Amino acid sequence: CGVISLPQTGQTKCYDTAGIEIPCAGTGQDGEIQAGVEWPNPRFAVNGDCVMDNLTGLMWAKNGNLAGTKNWNGAIDYANNSTLCCYTDWRLPNLNELESLVNADVSDQAAWLNTQGFTNVQSNDYWSSTTIKKNTIYAWSISLKVSDGGFLSFGIKTSATYYVLPVRAGQYGNADPLYPANIWKTGQTTSYYAGDDGDLEMGVSWPSPRFSATICADGTSNCINDNLTGLIWTKDAKTPSPPACTPGTNKTWQEALDHVKCLNNNSYLGYTDWRLPNRKELRSLIDY
């Protein structure tokens, strides 16, 4: 049991390696398993110039083109100084908050959001308030371009070609049981500009310890429990294999799916419900 529950990605379809849609049964893909909390219906509720996300508890600006394009500092300043729906505590979303809007079942994210109560969401990149730690002149963004489908992207902070979507509310520190899928902190604690992710540190706090060794069903200690999400991971991150499964670290996507089937057929570590993580599960491991 974790502090938070990750939501479904939205993906309901499955594909072969050529990108052709196929029946999901037996594939082990995200579209078949659909792991995570189911989205409420309706997912979004419009209230004047604001849109409430009933999944996460975040409130968003309805208009996806309030400010045009800004550089990163300008985007933070614009969001922090926004007044919408009588609220003055708006901010630029961190990467986890911004990514929560992505629906992995559609390629045109902007068009989809514009059918969910938003207006003027652009088929372009939107800034997050999260800096890229490896090179701090860059910040993370989400691409809503048709060609990218919600791709995690980045831009140099001085570039004035990215859009702004202010957000407010959500979680800070403690989980909120009123919403099924709380947003967790990105891990970023260093601030590079007032009002950025490292300054505000929005989201549910990580438990301490974040990860702990746990006894697997076969009695060994080769499992790792994520105390934030409740997910159990294999301790061995190098394509773990019982003797009956093909060894080797590097796999194609299909080989990886087939390998997980082999793990389940051989009750690896005493479990038969292993899966490849979906995009939200895999990204939940990252400390920004």
Tab-separated table of C-alpha atoms in Angstrom:
chain	number	residue	atom	x	y	z
A	1	CYS	CA	0.000	0.000	0.000
A	2	GLY	CA	1.428	3.373	-1.015
A	3	VAL	CA	0.834	6.960	0.013
A	4	ILE	CA	-0.638	7.728	-3.419
A	5	SER	CA	-2.270	5.796	-6.249
A	6	LEU	CA	-1.055	6.357	-9.780
A	7	PRO	CA	-3.775	6.916	-12.397
A	8	GLN	CA	-4.292	5.020	-15.613
A	9	THR	CA	-2.513	6.491	-18.632
A	10	GLY	CA	-5.730	6.564	-20.669
A	11	GLN	CA	-4.437	4.035	-23.201
A	12	THR	CA	-7.014	1.436	-24.238
A	13	LYS	CA	-5.544	0.246	-27.550
A	14	CYS	CA	-2.691	-2.132	-28.361
A	15	TYR	CA	-0.233	-2.198	-31.262
A	16	ASP	CA	2.232	-4.443	-33.046
A	17	THR	CA	5.822	-3.422	-33.719
A	18	ALA	CA	4.777	-1.831	-37.019
A	19	GLY	CA	2.355	0.442	-35.180
A	20	ILE	CA	-0.756	-1.372	-36.417
A	21	GLU	CA	-3.588	-1.659	-33.903
A	22	ILE	CA	-4.172	-5.240	-32.758
A	23	PRO	CA	-6.502	-6.979	-30.266
A	24	CYS	CA	-5.238	-6.414	-26.723
A	25	ALA	CA	-5.915	-9.853	-25.238
A	26	GLY	CA	-2.684	-11.540	-24.197
A	27	THR	CA	-0.363	-8.723	-25.286
A	28	GLY	CA	0.664	-7.532	-21.826
A	29	GLN	CA	0.569	-3.969	-23.121
A	30	ASP	CA	-0.716	-0.932	-21.268
A	31	GLY	CA	-3.909	-0.969	-23.342
A	32	GLU	CA	-4.720	-4.458	-22.063
A	33	ILE	CA	-3.698	-4.127	-18.414
A	34	GLN	CA	-4.727	-0.485	-17.869
A	35	ALA	CA	-2.988	-0.425	-14.487
A	36	GLY	CA	-3.834	2.436	-12.174
A	37	VAL	CA	-6.804	4.359	-10.865
A	38	GLU	CA	-9.689	4.700	-13.298
A	39	TRP	CA	-10.481	8.237	-14.411
A	40	PRO	CA	-13.704	9.714	-13.032
A	41	ASN	CA	-16.501	10.504	-15.465
A	42	PRO	CA	-16.548	13.373	-16.137
A	43	ARG	CA	-12.810	13.826	-15.773
A	44	PHE	CA	-13.008	17.631	-15.962
A	45	ALA	CA	-15.570	20.158	-14.711
A	46	VAL	CA	-15.729	23.699	-16.108
A	47	ASN	CA	-16.422	26.594	-13.761
A	48	GLY	CA	-16.248	29.956	-15.514
A	49	ASP	CA	-12.692	30.552	-16.690
A	50	CYS	CA	-11.360	27.528	-14.800
A	51	VAL	CA	-11.356	23.753	-15.269
A	52	MET	CA	-11.290	21.387	-12.284
A	53	ASP	CA	-9.641	17.984	-12.735
A	54	ASN	CA	-11.700	15.528	-10.706
A	55	LEU	CA	-8.899	12.961	-10.944
A	56	THR	CA	-6.061	14.977	-9.406
A	57	GLY	CA	-7.678	17.914	-7.610
A	58	LEU	CA	-5.807	20.432	-9.752
A	59	MET	CA	-7.582	23.523	-11.079
A	60	TRP	CA	-6.431	24.790	-14.471
A	61	ALA	CA	-6.918	27.931	-16.491
A	62	LYS	CA	-9.570	27.128	-19.093
A	63	ASN	CA	-7.900	29.159	-21.849
A	64	GLY	CA	-4.730	27.490	-23.109
A	65	ASN	CA	-3.549	30.656	-24.831
A	66	LEU	CA	-3.978	33.368	-22.202
A	67	ALA	CA	-0.443	34.685	-22.476
A	68	GLY	CA	0.833	33.689	-25.899
A	69	THR	CA	4.397	32.384	-25.780
A	70	LYS	CA	6.899	33.276	-23.071
A	71	ASN	CA	10.397	32.452	-22.003
A	72	TRP	CA	10.627	30.359	-18.836
A	73	ASN	CA	11.043	33.228	-16.376
A	74	GLY	CA	8.222	35.105	-18.084
A	75	ALA	CA	5.974	32.040	-17.924
A	76	ILE	CA	6.519	31.703	-14.166
A	77	ASP	CA	5.899	35.409	-13.609
A	78	TYR	CA	2.737	35.344	-15.706
A	79	ALA	CA	1.313	32.325	-13.888
A	80	ASN	CA	2.206	33.675	-10.439
A	81	ASN	CA	0.491	36.993	-11.176
A	82	SER	CA	-2.665	35.517	-12.693
A	83	THR	CA	-6.102	36.174	-11.213
A	84	LEU	CA	-8.777	33.773	-12.397
A	85	CYS	CA	-12.058	32.652	-10.817
A	86	CYS	CA	-11.304	34.954	-7.851
A	87	TYR	CA	-8.088	33.041	-6.986
A	88	THR	CA	-4.633	34.603	-6.793
A	89	ASP	CA	-2.539	31.522	-5.958
A	90	TRP	CA	-1.870	30.412	-9.525
A	91	ARG	CA	1.484	28.978	-10.523
A	92	LEU	CA	3.286	27.341	-13.421
A	93	PRO	CA	2.720	23.568	-13.097
A	94	ASN	CA	5.625	21.318	-12.260
A	95	LEU	CA	6.367	18.444	-14.625
A	96	ASN	CA	4.273	15.887	-12.731
A	97	GLU	CA	1.285	18.245	-12.693
A	98	LEU	CA	1.582	19.134	-16.378
A	99	GLU	CA	2.065	15.510	-17.453
A	100	SER	CA	-1.128	14.527	-15.620
A	101	LEU	CA	-3.113	16.141	-18.471
A	102	VAL	CA	-1.709	13.753	-21.079
A	103	ASN	CA	-4.025	11.072	-22.475
A	104	ALA	CA	-1.885	8.240	-23.860
A	105	ASP	CA	-4.788	7.022	-26.003
A	106	VAL	CA	-4.786	10.039	-28.334
A	107	SER	CA	-2.134	11.533	-30.589
A	108	ASP	CA	-3.569	15.073	-30.700
A	109	GLN	CA	-3.424	16.121	-27.060
A	110	ALA	CA	-4.439	19.730	-27.721
A	111	ALA	CA	-7.532	18.710	-29.673
A	112	TRP	CA	-8.517	16.245	-26.952
A	113	LEU	CA	-8.175	18.814	-24.164
A	114	ASN	CA	-10.248	21.239	-26.218
A	115	THR	CA	-13.078	18.678	-26.121
A	116	GLN	CA	-12.787	18.328	-22.336
A	117	GLY	CA	-13.727	21.888	-21.411
A	118	PHE	CA	-10.482	23.688	-22.202
A	119	THR	CA	-10.306	26.237	-24.999
A	120	ASN	CA	-7.470	27.454	-27.226
A	121	VAL	CA	-5.032	24.750	-26.109
A	122	GLN	CA	-2.260	24.957	-28.668
A	123	SER	CA	-0.664	22.108	-30.577
A	124	ASN	CA	2.710	23.139	-29.239
A	125	ASP	CA	5.031	22.989	-26.235
A	126	TYR	CA	4.001	24.113	-22.730
A	127	TRP	CA	6.479	25.046	-20.013
A	128	SER	CA	6.681	23.242	-16.695
A	129	SER	CA	8.321	24.866	-13.661
A	130	THR	CA	10.808	21.974	-13.327
A	131	THR	CA	14.443	22.575	-14.279
A	132	ILE	CA	16.623	19.933	-15.926
A	133	LYS	CA	19.153	19.198	-13.207
A	134	LYS	CA	21.847	17.980	-15.582
A	135	ASN	CA	21.897	21.309	-17.421
A	136	THR	CA	20.045	24.027	-15.542
A	137	ILE	CA	19.747	26.432	-18.471
A	138	TYR	CA	16.984	24.073	-19.677
A	139	ALA	CA	13.525	23.343	-18.255
A	140	TRP	CA	11.151	20.455	-18.842
A	141	SER	CA	8.092	20.879	-21.015
A	142	ILE	CA	5.289	18.799	-22.474
A	143	SER	CA	4.737	18.781	-26.223
A	144	LEU	CA	1.078	18.800	-27.220
A	145	LYS	CA	1.997	18.698	-30.910
A	146	VAL	CA	0.079	16.170	-32.984
A	147	SER	CA	3.356	14.545	-33.986
A	148	ASP	CA	4.490	14.097	-30.367
A	149	GLY	CA	1.395	12.871	-28.498
A	150	GLY	CA	2.262	14.229	-25.059
A	151	PHE	CA	6.009	13.742	-25.320
A	152	LEU	CA	8.195	14.904	-22.418
A	153	SER	CA	10.375	17.573	-23.966
A	154	PHE	CA	12.580	20.479	-22.866
A	155	GLY	CA	13.658	23.920	-23.926
A	156	ILE	CA	16.346	26.455	-23.172
A	157	LYS	CA	14.863	28.833	-20.617
A	158	THR	CA	15.516	31.944	-22.715
A	159	SER	CA	13.416	30.627	-25.598
A	160	ALA	CA	10.195	32.625	-25.898
A	161	THR	CA	8.347	30.046	-28.012
A	162	TYR	CA	6.603	28.003	-25.287
A	163	TYR	CA	3.045	28.413	-23.989
A	164	VAL	CA	1.742	28.851	-20.437
A	165	LEU	CA	-1.094	26.982	-18.702
A	166	PRO	CA	-1.484	28.221	-15.101
A	167	VAL	CA	-2.590	25.803	-12.372
A	168	ARG	CA	-3.589	26.039	-8.723
A	169	ALA	CA	-4.795	23.848	-5.843
A	170	GLY	CA	-3.721	20.209	-5.809
A	171	GLN	CA	-1.675	18.670	-3.034
A	172	TYR	CA	1.104	20.005	-0.838
A	173	GLY	CA	2.736	17.607	1.586
A	174	ASN	CA	-0.132	15.335	2.587
A	175	ALA	CA	-2.308	13.185	0.358
A	176	ASP	CA	-5.886	14.345	-0.237
A	177	PRO	CA	-8.423	11.483	-0.037
A	178	LEU	CA	-11.012	13.565	-1.924
A	179	TYR	CA	-9.176	12.902	-5.197
A	180	PRO	CA	-8.301	9.409	-6.474
A	181	ALA	CA	-4.886	10.156	-8.009
A	182	ASN	CA	-2.812	12.678	-6.085
A	183	ILE	CA	0.211	14.290	-7.724
A	184	TRP	CA	3.546	13.549	-6.055
A	185	LYS	CA	6.525	15.861	-5.608
A	186	THR	CA	9.073	15.756	-8.422
A	187	GLY	CA	11.946	15.626	-5.938
A	188	GLN	CA	13.353	18.980	-7.053
A	189	THR	CA	14.366	21.087	-4.044
A	190	THR	CA	16.790	23.578	-5.593
A	191	SER	CA	15.150	26.782	-6.830
A	192	TYR	CA	16.378	28.565	-9.943
A	193	TYR	CA	13.723	31.287	-10.045
A	194	ALA	CA	11.108	32.462	-7.541
A	195	GLY	CA	7.902	30.460	-7.968
A	196	ASP	CA	9.520	27.508	-9.743
A	197	ASP	CA	9.247	23.820	-8.785
A	198	GLY	CA	12.197	23.879	-6.397
A	199	ASP	CA	10.740	26.912	-4.641
A	200	LEU	CA	7.152	25.664	-4.207
A	201	GLU	CA	7.754	21.869	-4.071
A	202	MET	CA	4.107	21.100	-4.792
A	203	GLY	CA	2.788	17.559	-4.513
A	204	VAL	CA	2.552	14.761	-1.979
A	205	SER	CA	5.764	14.312	0.023
A	206	TRP	CA	7.837	11.187	-0.488
A	207	PRO	CA	7.865	8.844	2.511
A	208	SER	CA	11.171	8.164	4.220
A	209	PRO	CA	12.527	5.766	3.272
A	210	ARG	CA	11.134	6.076	-0.231
A	211	PHE	CA	12.185	2.525	-1.145
A	212	SER	CA	12.620	-0.528	1.053
A	213	ALA	CA	13.680	-4.101	0.467
A	214	THR	CA	10.754	-6.471	0.871
A	215	ILE	CA	10.390	-10.221	1.034
A	216	CYS	CA	9.057	-11.662	-2.203
A	217	ALA	CA	6.399	-14.363	-2.338
A	218	ASP	CA	9.135	-17.004	-2.774
A	219	GLY	CA	10.757	-15.950	0.499
A	220	THR	CA	13.758	-14.178	-1.048
A	221	SER	CA	14.630	-10.515	-0.544
A	222	ASN	CA	14.850	-9.690	-4.262
A	223	CYS	CA	11.916	-7.273	-4.337
A	224	ILE	CA	11.853	-3.523	-3.772
A	225	ASN	CA	8.756	-1.759	-2.462
A	226	ASP	CA	8.123	1.859	-3.439
A	227	ASN	CA	6.516	3.258	-0.309
A	228	LEU	CA	5.160	6.236	-2.257
A	229	THR	CA	3.232	4.356	-4.958
A	230	GLY	CA	2.902	0.877	-3.443
A	231	LEU	CA	4.474	-0.664	-6.557
A	232	ILE	CA	6.789	-3.658	-6.163
A	233	TRP	CA	9.816	-3.734	-8.458
A	234	THR	CA	12.426	-6.392	-9.081
A	235	LYS	CA	15.607	-5.595	-7.168
A	236	ASP	CA	17.639	-6.748	-10.173
A	237	ALA	CA	17.236	-4.056	-12.838
A	238	LYS	CA	19.199	-5.987	-15.487
A	239	THR	CA	16.443	-8.008	-17.160
A	240	PRO	CA	16.058	-10.552	-14.329
A	241	SER	CA	15.618	-14.112	-15.575
A	242	PRO	CA	14.868	-17.553	-14.207
A	243	PRO	CA	16.768	-20.268	-16.118
A	244	ALA	CA	13.805	-20.944	-18.433
A	245	CYS	CA	13.760	-17.366	-19.779
A	246	THR	CA	16.108	-15.883	-22.366
A	247	PRO	CA	18.868	-13.960	-20.589
A	248	GLY	CA	20.273	-10.667	-21.775
A	249	THR	CA	19.950	-7.066	-20.744
A	250	ASN	CA	19.023	-5.389	-24.034
A	251	LYS	CA	15.604	-6.176	-25.461
A	252	THR	CA	13.375	-4.829	-28.170
A	253	TRP	CA	9.954	-3.738	-26.949
A	254	GLN	CA	8.321	-6.974	-28.091
A	255	GLU	CA	11.142	-9.031	-26.587
A	256	ALA	CA	10.594	-7.200	-23.292
A	257	LEU	CA	6.866	-7.983	-23.358
A	258	ASP	CA	7.631	-11.622	-24.160
A	259	HIS	CA	10.219	-11.761	-21.383
A	260	VAL	CA	7.665	-10.610	-18.804
A	261	LYS	CA	5.293	-13.361	-20.000
A	262	CYS	CA	8.101	-15.846	-19.404
A	263	LEU	CA	8.657	-14.482	-15.889
A	264	ASN	CA	4.971	-14.968	-15.129
A	265	ASN	CA	4.899	-18.477	-16.650
A	266	ASN	CA	7.760	-19.405	-14.331
A	267	SER	CA	6.366	-17.666	-11.214
A	268	TYR	CA	9.430	-15.439	-10.936
A	269	LEU	CA	10.043	-14.604	-7.235
A	270	GLY	CA	6.738	-16.286	-6.499
A	271	TYR	CA	4.563	-13.917	-8.571
A	272	THR	CA	2.643	-14.395	-11.810
A	273	ASP	CA	1.462	-10.793	-12.317
A	274	TRP	CA	4.628	-9.005	-13.449
A	275	ARG	CA	4.208	-6.427	-16.214
A	276	LEU	CA	6.167	-3.844	-18.136
A	277	PRO	CA	5.493	-0.542	-16.349
A	278	ASN	CA	3.341	2.008	-18.132
A	279	ARG	CA	4.645	5.540	-18.695
A	280	LYS	CA	3.375	6.853	-15.362
A	281	GLU	CA	4.716	3.907	-13.377
A	282	LEU	CA	8.162	4.075	-14.976
A	283	ARG	CA	8.409	7.868	-14.647
A	284	SER	CA	7.397	7.668	-10.974
A	285	LEU	CA	10.911	6.349	-10.245
A	286	ILE	CA	12.592	9.549	-11.421
A	287	ASP	CA	13.981	12.121	-8.992
A	288	TYR	CA	14.110	15.463	-10.797
